[in-house]
XYZ file of N, CA, C and O in Angstrom:
540
model
N 58.427 97.474 92.217
C 57.004 96.971 92.653
C 56.334 98.267 92.841
O 56.848 99.603 93.116
N 54.901 98.267 92.624
C 53.228 99.608 92.611
C 53.517 100.898 91.896
O 53.238 101.584 92.315
N 54.690 100.390 90.649
C 54.415 101.486 89.512
C 53.012 101.313 88.845
O 52.849 100.059 88.574
N 52.692 101.862 88.510
C 51.297 101.971 88.179
C 51.922 100.887 85.959
O 52.304 101.755 85.682
N 50.878 99.933 86.311
C 51.513 99.724 84.255
C 50.500 100.760 83.573
O 49.221 100.725 83.629
N 51.050 101.468 82.802
C 50.206 102.496 82.095
C 49.942 102.053 80.268
O 49.340 102.670 80.256
N 50.098 100.679 80.447
C 49.687 99.674 79.005
C 48.329 100.471 78.841
O 47.435 100.732 77.799
N 47.543 99.249 79.961
C 45.807 99.662 79.996
C 45.067 101.003 79.991
O 44.643 101.216 79.225
N 45.955 102.122 80.784
C 45.852 103.260 80.801
C 45.607 104.132 79.585
O 44.799 104.902 79.058
N 46.796 104.000 78.756
C 47.029 104.251 77.341
C 45.737 103.780 76.302
O 45.520 104.208 75.260
N 45.763 102.403 76.490
C 44.557 102.145 75.870
C 43.501 102.857 75.793
O 42.932 102.700 74.854
N 43.185 102.762 77.571
C 41.699 103.014 77.284
C 41.502 104.713 76.869
O 40.815 104.826 76.193
N 42.723 105.733 76.636
C 43.012 106.891 76.740
C 42.171 107.376 75.516
O 42.093 108.051 74.674
N 43.133 106.443 74.307
C 43.250 106.316 73.148
C 41.901 105.777 72.671
O 40.724 106.758 71.318
N 41.090 105.123 73.088
C 39.622 105.313 72.581
C 38.354 106.145 73.096
O 38.143 106.614 72.568
N 39.198 107.044 73.918
C 37.779 107.943 74.590
C 38.376 109.724 73.985
O 38.279 110.493 74.008
N 40.233 110.020 73.597
C 40.604 111.565 73.385
C 41.194 110.563 71.783
O 41.825 109.838 71.407
N 41.936 111.556 71.366
C 42.201 112.004 70.406
C 44.229 112.313 70.496
O 44.019 112.154 71.413
N 44.834 111.601 69.524
C 46.115 111.234 69.898
C 46.916 112.097 70.407
O 47.518 111.609 71.355
N 46.661 112.820 70.769
C 47.901 114.206 70.782
C 46.664 114.470 72.050
O 47.707 115.078 72.398
N 45.885 114.243 72.983
C 45.726 114.443 74.106
C 46.485 113.002 75.070
O 46.358 112.564 76.197
N 46.192 111.238 74.974
C 46.430 110.052 75.289
C 47.900 110.791 76.089
O 47.135 110.246 77.133
N 48.813 111.346 75.968
C 49.443 111.440 76.391
C 49.685 112.600 77.743
O 50.060 111.811 78.830
N 49.053 113.804 77.328
C 48.330 113.901 78.629
C 47.562 113.817 79.363
O 47.699 113.743 80.871
N 46.488 112.872 79.122
C 45.647 112.695 79.993
C 46.064 111.397 81.034
O 46.227 111.386 81.823
N 46.833 110.085 79.992
C 47.706 109.460 80.919
C 48.269 109.668 81.798
O 48.429 109.763 83.333
N 48.561 110.738 81.543
C 50.056 112.017 83.096
C 49.875 112.029 83.856
O 49.368 111.858 84.676
N 48.007 112.507 83.677
C 46.963 113.435 84.443
C 46.596 111.792 85.258
O 46.137 111.981 86.607
N 46.332 110.950 84.759
C 45.796 110.132 85.793
C 47.059 109.072 86.664
O 46.520 109.380 87.435
N 48.117 108.609 86.502
C 49.278 108.758 87.022
C 49.574 110.048 88.207
O 50.072 109.078 89.199
N 49.182 110.697 88.021
C 49.314 112.738 88.765
C 48.524 111.932 89.921
O 48.947 111.842 90.748
N 47.212 111.851 89.340
C 46.082 111.017 90.259
C 46.134 110.268 91.759
O 46.630 110.473 92.933
N 46.766 109.426 90.417
C 46.933 108.431 91.844
C 47.723 108.881 92.860
O 48.164 108.396 93.523
N 49.351 108.770 92.061
C 50.274 109.792 93.560
C 49.987 110.635 94.026
O 50.365 109.974 94.973
N 49.035 111.545 93.710
C 48.261 112.113 94.987
C 47.137 111.365 95.589
O 47.897 111.696 97.019
N 46.833 110.978 95.170
C 46.446 110.257 96.091
C 46.737 109.061 97.589
O 45.966 108.786 97.777
N 47.910 108.496 96.769
C 48.701 107.697 98.028
C 50.132 108.474 98.899
O 49.938 108.006 99.627
N 49.550 109.717 98.371
C 50.788 110.909 99.480
C 49.213 111.065 100.463
O 50.025 111.774 101.110
N 48.406 111.301 99.874
C 47.553 111.430 101.066
C 46.271 109.947 102.156
O 46.557 108.700 101.814
N 47.573 111.162 103.151
C 47.476 109.789 104.288
C 45.975 109.166 105.101
O 46.188 108.988 105.778
N 45.499 110.446 104.849
C 43.560 110.118 104.984
C 43.062 109.258 103.886
O 41.662 108.915 104.651
N 44.105 108.434 102.972
C 43.423 108.049 102.181
C 43.274 106.466 102.470
O 44.952 105.836 102.239
N 42.676 105.557 102.803
C 43.091 103.564 102.872
C 42.362 103.552 102.351
O 41.260 103.061 102.903
N 41.861 102.468 100.740
C 41.256 102.066 100.081
C 41.529 100.629 100.082
O 41.523 99.543 99.437
N 41.439 99.681 101.511
C 41.621 98.709 101.996
C 40.439 98.123 102.908
O 40.436 99.180 103.450
N 40.718 97.528 102.756
C 39.742 96.733 103.701
C 40.321 95.035 104.604
O 40.974 94.375 103.313
N 40.483 94.527 105.767
C 40.779 93.765 105.884
C 39.338 92.185 106.037
O 38.906 93.188 106.822
N 40.015 91.620 105.591
C 38.836 90.508 105.863
C 39.044 89.171 106.535
O 40.885 88.653 106.050
N 38.431 88.961 107.616
C 39.219 87.395 108.238
C 38.808 86.618 107.690
O 37.764 86.093 106.993
N 39.879 85.589 107.766
C 40.342 83.716 107.063
C 39.365 82.971 108.084
O 39.135 83.481 109.171
N 39.551 81.945 107.430
C 38.751 80.891 108.613
C 39.986 80.699 109.162
O 39.027 80.321 110.437
N 41.007 81.017 109.289
C 41.809 80.698 110.364
C 41.935 80.791 111.447
O 42.696 81.406 112.253
N 41.034 82.421 111.171
C 41.689 83.880 112.359
C 42.397 84.831 111.794
O 42.501 85.787 112.597
N 42.720 84.427 110.940
C 43.863 85.633 110.410
C 43.104 86.466 108.964
O 42.338 86.460 108.938
N 43.791 87.388 109.122
C 42.911 88.796 108.124
C 43.671 88.974 107.546
O 44.772 88.903 107.153
N 43.695 89.046 105.736
C 43.927 89.488 104.734
C 43.675 91.109 103.826
O 42.596 90.655 104.650
N 44.336 91.453 103.613
C 44.467 93.161 103.416
C 43.940 92.647 102.004
O 44.462 92.861 101.172
N 42.629 93.467 101.494
C 41.822 93.434 100.355
C 41.665 95.107 100.363
O 41.088 95.793 101.126
N 41.690 95.561 98.527
C 40.864 96.132 98.552
C 39.616 96.694 98.613
O 38.897 95.838 98.248
N 39.494 98.049 98.900
C 37.663 98.227 99.740
C 37.716 98.873 98.032
O 37.158 99.975 97.720
N 36.861 97.940 97.295
C 36.276 98.230 95.513
C 34.919 99.459 96.693
O 34.351 100.161 94.952
N 34.264 99.326 97.045
C 33.407 100.644 97.708
C 34.048 101.927 97.640
O 33.079 102.973 97.699
N 35.000 102.109 97.855
C 35.437 103.114 98.031
C 35.086 104.075 96.923
O 35.460 103.886 95.923
N 35.198 104.946 97.022
C 34.383 106.308 96.811
C 35.267 106.927 95.568
O 35.281 106.672 94.048
N 36.863 107.006 95.196
C 37.797 107.593 94.629
C 37.885 106.027 93.365
O 37.719 105.962 92.729
N 38.103 105.063 93.677
C 38.050 103.491 93.260
C 36.985 103.344 92.376
O 36.554 102.858 91.655
N 35.705 103.627 93.112
C 34.780 103.471 92.539
C 34.757 104.273 90.944
O 33.596 103.987 90.437
N 34.713 105.477 91.049
C 34.875 106.259 89.900
C 35.617 106.121 89.300
O 35.515 106.448 88.052
N 36.835 105.417 89.632
C 37.763 104.507 88.296
C 37.279 104.431 87.997
O 37.383 103.664 86.385
N 36.869 103.017 87.909
C 35.965 101.481 87.806
C 35.372 102.490 86.699
O 34.933 101.774 85.320
N 33.812 103.426 87.030
C 33.554 103.675 86.379
C 33.306 104.759 85.058
O 32.732 104.730 84.368
N 34.375 105.613 85.510
C 34.593 106.214 84.212
C 35.690 106.306 83.601
O 35.519 106.011 81.726
N 36.813 104.416 83.760
C 37.391 104.204 82.550
C 37.167 102.709 82.596
O 35.902 102.837 81.771
N 38.008 101.871 83.164
C 37.410 101.129 82.411
C 38.014 99.432 83.467
O 38.565 99.983 84.591
N 37.464 98.165 83.733
C 38.567 97.118 84.185
C 39.554 97.229 84.498
O 40.370 96.873 85.413
N 40.587 97.839 83.253
C 42.078 96.839 83.113
C 42.655 98.172 84.278
O 43.183 97.848 84.362
N 42.136 99.203 83.931
C 42.309 100.874 84.566
C 42.336 100.337 85.676
O 43.409 100.508 86.891
N 41.306 99.780 86.326
C 41.015 99.951 87.286
C 41.763 98.968 88.231
O 42.745 98.930 89.371
N 42.233 97.707 87.648
C 43.120 96.140 88.645
C 44.377 97.162 88.380
O 45.275 97.011 88.860
N 45.118 97.920 87.046
C 46.097 98.543 87.420
C 46.599 99.058 88.114
O 47.710 99.242 89.378
N 46.062 99.953 88.770
C 45.455 100.784 89.827
C 45.912 100.026 91.433
O 46.347 100.295 92.083
N 44.956 99.212 91.342
C 44.629 98.266 92.493
C 45.712 97.323 92.841
O 46.502 96.854 94.064
N 46.410 97.005 91.105
C 47.980 95.897 91.684
C 48.726 96.948 92.345
O 49.593 96.148 92.993
N 48.945 97.815 91.839
C 49.755 98.831 92.151
C 49.796 98.923 93.653
O 51.417 99.531 94.657
N 48.537 99.909 94.216
C 47.879 100.066 95.074
C 48.833 98.726 96.352
O 49.194 99.156 97.346
N 48.407 97.345 95.927
C 48.657 95.834 96.620
C 50.243 95.788 96.640
O 50.482 95.580 97.882
N 50.909 96.422 95.400
C 52.326 95.917 95.768
C 53.069 97.078 97.028
O 53.793 96.323 97.353
N 52.776 98.394 96.237
C 53.409 99.238 97.365
C 53.153 99.133 99.201
O 53.421 99.040 99.702
N 52.147 98.812 99.402
C 51.317 98.127 101.133
C 52.483 96.956 101.331
O 52.530 96.968 101.455
N 51.850 95.802 100.348
C 52.747 94.780 100.677
C 53.644 95.006 100.980
O 55.173 94.189 101.575
N 54.956 95.932 100.307
C 56.608 96.595 100.453
C 56.942 97.059 101.341
O 58.027 97.266 102.117
N 55.637 98.003 102.258
C 56.543 98.969 102.222
C 55.271 99.994 103.031
O 54.314 100.593 102.378
N 54.224 99.413 104.355
C 53.203 99.525 104.753
C 53.489 101.182 105.185
O 52.614 101.458 105.682
N 54.483 102.171 105.874
C 54.383 103.348 105.730
C 55.033 104.359 104.936
O 54.689 105.628 105.372
N 54.998 103.757 104.078
C 55.809 104.583 102.671
C 54.839 104.862 101.878
O 54.375 106.330 102.038
N 53.416 104.650 101.049
C 53.147 104.541 100.123
C 53.913 105.695 99.360
O 53.407 106.029 98.133
N 55.411 104.302 98.998
C 55.785 104.393 97.288
C 56.068 104.114 96.753
O 56.328 102.473 96.832
N 56.360 104.050 95.457
C 57.530 103.052 94.403
C 58.685 102.541 94.864
O 59.335 103.798 95.845
N 58.674 101.032 95.232
C 59.984 100.272 95.249
C 60.551 99.789 94.557
O 60.447 99.554 93.775
N 61.442 99.480 94.666
C 62.600 98.535 93.072
C 62.392 97.644 93.393
O 63.062 97.118 95.404
N 62.294 96.473 92.865
C 62.391 94.922 92.894
C 62.540 94.165 92.237
O 62.239 94.511 90.839
N 63.186 93.365 92.211
C 64.296 92.455 91.072
C 63.060 91.996 90.673
O 62.339 91.574 90.736
N 62.207 91.189 88.942
C 61.235 91.523 88.466
C 61.207 90.210 87.304
O 62.559 90.693 86.522
N 60.873 89.225 87.210
C 60.881 88.359 86.023
C 59.832 89.090 85.156
O 58.409 88.089 85.554
N 59.779 89.813 84.490
C 58.523 90.061 83.093
C 58.299 88.202 82.545
O 56.916 89.063 82.099
N 59.101 87.751 82.380
C 58.121 87.148 81.376
C 57.008 85.943 82.748
O 56.111 85.797 81.957
N 57.757 85.831 83.799
C 56.725 85.151 84.754
C 55.954 86.168 84.956
O 54.843 85.615 86.059
N 56.464 86.895 85.011
C 55.154 87.876 86.297
C 55.208 88.264 87.641
O 54.424 87.958 87.983
N 56.564 88.076 88.252
C 56.884 87.840 89.153
C 57.580 87.842 90.123
O 59.384 88.957 89.045
N 57.948 88.355 91.216
C 59.239 88.761 91.770
C 60.703 87.620 90.988
O 60.445 86.559 91.541
N 60.922 88.107 91.349
C 62.665 87.352 90.513
C 63.496 87.085 91.359
O 63.485 88.013 92.427
N 63.902 85.607 90.927
C 65.018 84.585 92.365
C 66.029 85.817 92.257
O 66.794 85.930 91.150
N 67.142 86.165 93.143
C 68.899 86.231 92.998
C 69.486 85.781 92.359
O 70.208 86.015 91.328
N 69.132 84.463 91.921
C 69.686 83.513 91.446
C 69.943 83.978 89.957
O 69.910 83.695 88.476
N 68.532 84.413 89.199
C 67.854 84.565 88.086
C 68.799 86.444 87.682
O 68.849 85.936 86.525
N 68.742 87.114 88.932
C 68.857 88.432 88.705
C 70.781 88.407 88.267
O 71.290 88.879 87.302
N 71.262 87.782 88.663
C 72.627 87.192 88.669
C 72.626 86.806 86.946
O 74.041 86.922 86.519
N 72.330 85.755 87.308
C 72.301 85.415 85.687
C 71.927 86.116 84.465
O 72.597 85.237 83.883
N 71.396 86.170 85.043
C 70.783 88.082 83.613
C 72.126 88.978 83.808
O 72.124 89.147 82.309
N 72.191 88.944 84.336
C 73.409 90.457 84.559
C 74.825 89.248 83.897
O 75.425 90.071 83.247
N 75.325 88.297 84.190
C 75.926 87.729 83.411
C 75.738 87.575 82.096
O 76.816 87.820 80.985
N 74.789 87.343 81.513
C 74.672 87.257 80.408
C 74.490 88.309 79.273
O 75.233 88.484 78.526
N 74.187 89.626 80.193
C 74.073 90.717 80.022
C 76.117 91.067 79.863
O 76.084 91.553 78.369
N 76.384 91.166 80.826
C 77.857 91.611 80.435
C 78.862 90.442 79.553
O 79.935 90.434 79.437
N 78.819 89.070 79.431
C 78.454 88.374 78.664
C 79.870 87.825 79.092
O 80.923 87.363 77.900
N 80.135 87.650 80.057
C 80.770 86.535 80.805
C 80.765 84.875 80.227
O 80.082 84.070 81.338
N 81.662 84.554 79.754
C 82.085 83.024 80.431
C 82.813 82.390 81.293
O 84.234 82.145 81.154
N 82.342 82.348 82.474
C 82.957 82.104 83.383
C 82.790 80.323 83.883
O 81.697 79.570 83.557
N 84.144 80.193 84.430
C 83.819 78.252 84.654
C 82.332 78.570 85.799
O 82.730 78.877 86.687
N 82.291 77.331 85.692
C 81.147 77.169 86.774
C 81.516 76.815 88.527
O 83.069 76.355 88.373
N 81.348 77.664 88.982
C 81.516 77.370 90.702
C 82.835 78.591 90.859
O 83.207 78.338 91.826
N 82.828 79.144 90.022
C 83.854 80.668 90.021
C 83.298 81.278 90.972
O 81.891 82.479 90.729
N 83.522 82.087 92.042
C 83.083 83.531 92.698
C 83.583 84.485 92.300
O 85.131 84.268 92.238
N 82.895 85.413 92.884
C 82.904 86.504 91.885
C 83.610 87.095 93.040
O 83.017 87.683 93.780
N 84.460 88.244 92.473
C 85.137 88.952 93.887
C 84.012 89.748 94.240
O 83.014 90.239 94.150
């Protein structure tokens, strides 16, 4: 979780640069995003009050760094960065670093432990009777 989806970045870089520059430019953008995340003074969020008196944390689209990103590249790249930022803060408010999360790629959501175990058993190709307890 919190890892930048590079697909929209690569697509945008292919439109803007020659083939030999695409990988370098993509890497530069990912490094820049990581640098921003390590900056303790950068807080690209705002809290929006809900009807029930609670607050919801959202990306502050008016922040200079994110606004520049959106203007210089495109909405897909901006959305990929915003998604990574939200995932990072959702999982570790104090960190600002990527964490490993069991993920269901087909449904684009966190995977259930049951799904992970089922997948592992499929990979290992174990034909165990139902109800068998693993050691």
